Short mmCIF file of C-alpha atoms and ligand atoms in Angstrom, two decimals:
data_model
loop_
_atom_site.label_atom_id
_atom_site.label_comp_id
_atom_site.label_asym_id
_atom_site.label_seq_id
_atom_site.Cartn_x
_atom_site.Cartn_y
_atom_site.Cartn_z
CA MET A 96 -19.13 -3.90 3.70
CA ILE A 97 -16.92 -0.73 3.46
CA LYS A 98 -17.74 3.07 3.97
CA LEU A 99 -14.93 5.22 3.87
CA GLU A 100 -15.45 9.13 4.82
CA ASN A 101 -13.19 11.84 3.37
CA LEU A 102 -10.41 10.26 4.10
CA THR A 103 -7.57 11.43 3.00
CA LYS A 104 -3.35 9.77 2.91
CA THR A 105 -0.72 12.34 2.55
CA TYR A 106 2.70 11.24 2.20
CA PHE A 107 5.29 13.37 4.58
CA GLY A 108 8.68 13.46 2.82
CA LYS A 109 11.55 15.18 2.83
CA GLY A 110 10.74 19.64 3.40
CA HIS A 111 7.38 18.43 1.23
CA LYS A 112 4.07 16.25 1.17
CA THR A 113 2.07 14.24 -1.74
CA GLU A 114 -1.27 14.52 -0.57
CA ALA A 115 -1.94 10.70 -2.24
CA LEU A 116 -6.30 11.14 -1.50
CA LYS A 117 -7.19 14.10 -1.00
CA GLY A 118 -11.38 13.27 0.18
CA ILE A 119 -12.50 10.02 -0.71
CA ASN A 120 -16.18 9.19 0.18
CA LEU A 121 -16.95 5.52 -0.74
CA GLU A 122 -19.75 2.36 -0.05
CA ILE A 123 -19.38 -0.57 -1.05
CA ARG A 124 -21.61 -3.14 -0.60
CA LYS A 125 -21.99 -6.83 -0.54
CA GLY A 126 -21.00 -8.86 -3.95
CA ASP A 127 -19.64 -5.39 -5.97
CA PHE A 128 -16.84 -5.67 -8.03
CA THR A 129 -15.57 -2.68 -8.86
CA ALA A 130 -12.94 -1.65 -11.30
CA ILE A 131 -10.28 1.57 -10.66
CA MET A 132 -8.99 2.88 -12.88
CA GLY A 133 -6.52 6.27 -13.62
CA ALA A 134 -3.41 7.13 -14.35
CA SER A 135 -0.24 6.16 -12.67
CA GLY A 136 0.09 8.46 -9.54
CA SER A 137 -3.58 8.69 -8.97
CA GLY A 138 -3.30 6.93 -6.03
CA LYS A 139 -5.48 3.49 -6.90
CA SER A 140 -2.35 1.41 -5.24
CA THR A 141 -3.14 3.19 -2.18
CA LEU A 142 -6.71 3.59 -1.83
CA LEU A 143 -6.03 0.21 -2.71
CA ASN A 144 -4.46 -0.40 0.56
CA ILE A 145 -5.61 1.46 2.75
CA LEU A 146 -8.54 -0.93 2.35
CA GLY A 147 -6.32 -4.21 2.81
CA CYS A 148 -5.20 -2.31 5.75
CA ILE A 149 -2.02 -3.06 4.77
CA ASP A 150 -1.66 1.10 5.56
CA ASP A 151 -2.59 3.84 7.66
CA PHE A 152 -4.36 6.41 6.65
CA THR A 153 -3.74 10.62 7.72
CA ALA A 154 -7.84 11.28 7.92
CA GLY A 155 -10.94 10.95 7.87
CA ASN A 156 -12.66 6.62 8.90
CA TYR A 157 -13.02 3.94 7.72
CA TYR A 158 -15.63 1.20 8.18
CA PHE A 159 -15.62 -2.11 7.82
CA LYS A 160 -18.72 -4.22 7.97
CA ASP A 161 -19.55 -1.09 10.16
CA VAL A 162 -16.38 -1.46 12.78
CA ASP A 163 -14.08 1.66 12.48
CA VAL A 164 -11.14 0.01 11.36
CA LYS A 165 -9.19 2.71 13.76
CA THR A 166 -10.64 1.32 16.83
CA LEU A 167 -8.53 -1.59 16.34
CA ASN A 168 -5.79 -2.91 18.23
CA ASN A 169 -2.99 -4.32 16.02
CA LYS A 170 -3.27 -8.13 16.90
CA LYS A 171 -7.87 -6.89 16.37
CA LEU A 172 -6.27 -5.75 12.45
CA ALA A 173 -4.11 -8.38 11.84
CA LYS A 174 -6.86 -10.98 11.75
CA LEU A 175 -9.04 -8.48 10.41
CA ARG A 176 -5.99 -8.60 7.33
CA ASN A 177 -5.64 -12.28 7.84
CA ARG A 178 -8.67 -13.86 8.07
CA GLU A 179 -11.31 -11.13 6.12
CA ILE A 180 -9.16 -10.22 3.00
CA GLY A 181 -8.24 -11.25 0.27
CA TYR A 182 -4.93 -9.74 -1.00
CA ILE A 183 -3.24 -10.14 -4.49
CA PHE A 184 -0.41 -7.91 -5.39
CA GLN A 185 0.64 -7.12 -8.79
CA ALA A 186 4.05 -8.80 -7.75
CA PHE A 187 2.93 -11.73 -7.74
CA ASN A 188 2.15 -12.05 -11.06
CA LEU A 189 5.25 -12.22 -12.03
CA ILE A 190 5.19 -15.41 -10.86
CA ASP A 191 3.00 -16.91 -13.79
CA ASP A 192 2.68 -21.00 -12.36
CA LEU A 193 0.68 -19.86 -9.61
CA ASN A 194 -3.58 -20.20 -9.94
CA ILE A 195 -5.62 -17.53 -8.40
CA ILE A 196 -6.04 -19.58 -4.75
CA GLU A 197 -2.49 -19.89 -4.64
CA ASN A 198 -1.54 -16.05 -5.78
CA VAL A 199 -4.12 -14.83 -2.67
CA GLU A 200 -3.05 -17.76 -0.43
CA MET A 201 0.85 -16.93 -0.42
CA PRO A 202 0.15 -12.56 0.66
CA LEU A 203 -1.51 -14.35 3.71
CA GLY A 204 0.61 -16.93 3.83
CA TYR A 205 3.62 -13.72 5.45
CA GLY A 206 0.66 -13.35 7.35
CA GLY A 207 1.84 -16.30 9.74
CA VAL A 208 -0.76 -18.23 9.17
CA LYS A 209 -1.19 -21.67 8.46
CA ALA A 210 -1.72 -23.33 5.45
CA LYS A 211 -5.24 -25.16 5.80
CA GLU A 212 -6.68 -21.51 7.03
CA ARG A 213 -4.51 -19.72 4.38
CA LYS A 214 -6.72 -22.15 1.45
CA LYS A 215 -10.09 -21.31 3.50
CA VAL A 216 -9.74 -17.56 3.30
CA ALA A 217 -8.34 -17.70 -0.42
CA THR A 218 -11.93 -19.19 -1.27
CA ASP A 219 -13.61 -17.37 2.04
CA SER A 220 -12.84 -14.60 1.64
CA GLU A 221 -15.57 -12.70 1.85
CA ILE A 222 -13.61 -9.13 0.03
CA ILE A 223 -10.58 -9.54 -2.72
CA LEU A 224 -8.44 -6.51 -2.96
CA ALA A 225 -6.13 -7.37 -6.41
CA ASP A 226 -4.24 -4.73 -7.47
CA GLU A 227 -3.38 -4.19 -11.06
CA PRO A 228 -3.38 -8.91 -11.24
CA THR A 229 -3.23 -9.09 -14.60
CA GLY A 230 -0.72 -6.82 -15.57
CA ASN A 231 1.88 -9.36 -16.24
CA LEU A 232 -0.02 -11.82 -17.78
CA ASP A 233 -0.16 -12.99 -20.97
CA SER A 234 -4.00 -12.08 -22.02
CA LYS A 235 -4.85 -15.30 -22.58
CA THR A 236 -3.51 -16.21 -18.80
CA GLY A 237 -4.91 -13.02 -17.94
CA GLU A 238 -8.25 -13.77 -18.93
CA GLU A 239 -7.81 -16.94 -16.99
CA VAL A 240 -7.36 -14.90 -14.15
CA MET A 241 -10.36 -12.59 -14.40
CA GLU A 242 -12.85 -16.21 -14.72
CA ILE A 243 -12.17 -17.20 -12.05
CA LEU A 244 -12.85 -13.90 -9.66
CA LYS A 245 -15.70 -13.60 -12.21
CA LYS A 246 -16.77 -17.12 -10.75
CA LEU A 247 -15.86 -16.16 -6.88
CA ASN A 248 -18.01 -12.94 -7.33
CA ASN A 249 -21.23 -15.21 -8.51
CA GLU A 250 -21.01 -16.37 -5.96
CA GLY A 251 -20.97 -13.81 -3.54
CA THR A 252 -17.35 -12.98 -2.73
CA THR A 253 -16.92 -8.80 -3.25
CA ILE A 254 -13.79 -8.13 -5.28
CA ILE A 255 -11.73 -4.42 -6.12
CA LEU A 256 -9.74 -4.14 -8.40
CA VAL A 257 -7.20 -1.61 -10.08
CA THR A 258 -6.46 -1.67 -13.44
CA HIS A 259 -5.93 0.06 -16.48
CA ASP A 260 -7.17 -2.62 -18.39
CA LYS A 261 -10.67 -1.33 -20.10
CA LYS A 262 -11.08 -4.99 -21.21
CA VAL A 263 -10.39 -6.35 -17.51
CA ALA A 264 -12.40 -3.44 -16.12
CA GLU A 265 -15.63 -4.73 -18.58
CA TYR A 266 -15.99 -8.07 -15.95
CA ALA A 267 -17.18 -5.60 -13.12
CA ASN A 268 -20.32 -3.95 -12.43
CA ARG A 269 -19.35 -0.82 -11.09
CA LEU A 270 -16.59 1.02 -12.21
CA ILE A 271 -14.01 4.08 -10.39
CA VAL A 272 -12.15 6.78 -11.89
CA LEU A 273 -9.42 8.11 -9.29
CA LYS A 274 -7.77 11.27 -10.89
CA ASP A 275 -5.46 13.32 -8.45
CA GLY A 276 -6.44 10.99 -5.20
CA GLU A 277 -10.12 12.35 -6.00
CA ILE A 278 -12.57 10.49 -7.72
CA SER A 279 -13.86 11.54 -10.35
CA GLU A 280 -16.16 8.75 -11.90
CA ASP A 281 -18.32 6.65 -10.66
CA SER A 282 -20.66 4.38 -12.27
CA TYR A 283 -22.96 1.02 -11.76
CA LYS A 284 -23.41 -0.64 -15.22
N1 LIG B 343 5.13 5.59 -0.06
C1 LIG B 343 5.51 6.54 -0.20
N2 LIG B 343 5.58 7.65 -0.28
C2 LIG B 343 6.15 8.46 -0.36
N3 LIG B 343 4.97 8.92 -1.66
C3 LIG B 343 4.34 7.67 -2.27
C4 LIG B 343 4.10 6.66 -1.41
N4 LIG B 343 3.49 5.94 -1.90
C5 LIG B 343 2.85 6.56 -3.20
N5 LIG B 343 3.65 7.68 -3.73
C6 LIG B 343 2.75 9.05 -4.19
O1 LIG B 343 1.71 8.69 -3.93
C7 LIG B 343 1.52 8.66 -5.18
C8 LIG B 343 -0.42 7.88 -5.69
O2 LIG B 343 1.25 7.07 -5.69
P1 LIG B 343 -0.02 5.20 -5.78
O3 LIG B 343 -1.18 5.32 -4.98
O4 LIG B 343 1.04 4.05 -6.61
O5 LIG B 343 -0.52 5.74 -7.09
P2 LIG B 343 -0.98 4.87 -9.11
O6 LIG B 343 -1.37 3.11 -7.87
O7 LIG B 343 -2.26 5.29 -9.34
O8 LIG B 343 0.15 4.35 -9.76
C9 LIG B 343 1.79 9.63 -5.94
O9 LIG B 343 1.84 10.73 -5.79
C10 LIG B 343 3.24 8.86 -5.34
O10 LIG B 343 4.45 9.13 -6.16
MG1 LIG B 344 -0.15 1.44 -8.88
#
């Protein structure tokens, strides 16, 4: 479903640069439930943002369902982002009353996608990307969120989530650990 080849991301600052990702090779299969862990600053959010096509990359290749993302124009990229990829931003954890479908829907709301279609995308997204979805939640609500993600995964949704929490990572069947912009561990359960 997803293939990254030697993908790099460099942030250029004034007189310095940060190599946030240093040559990531990764394949995500349909139905995978992948947890990404790693120390703060290891590149987790950068990787997720690139996977979600909300950030660009510096070099390498990204294929989404065999399509070379680099060949997509802005319109096609927006369509991919808005209709095929569900994205749960960390910031939305602050809105604690929302259920996860609404959480998936809200970011999509900014893409100019109509409400009815948003609901469809939220429930039909082939892939959901989540950056610390339980980060600011109490443990009970966090567990509820994870149970919903697990249910969606059981129904065939591919899930990639970033977490610091080993208990949250337990829900996944694959664990990827990033260290200084590189994959230091990649294992299936
Ligand atoms: N917009 C940005 N501009 C410059 N540097 C950035 C930017 N975003 C992230 N970085 C740097 O890239 C590295 C990886 O960051 P990030 O992907 O946010 O890590 P993580 O999510 O694992 O904490 C860090 O060194 C961070 O400071
Ligand atoms: Mg992060």
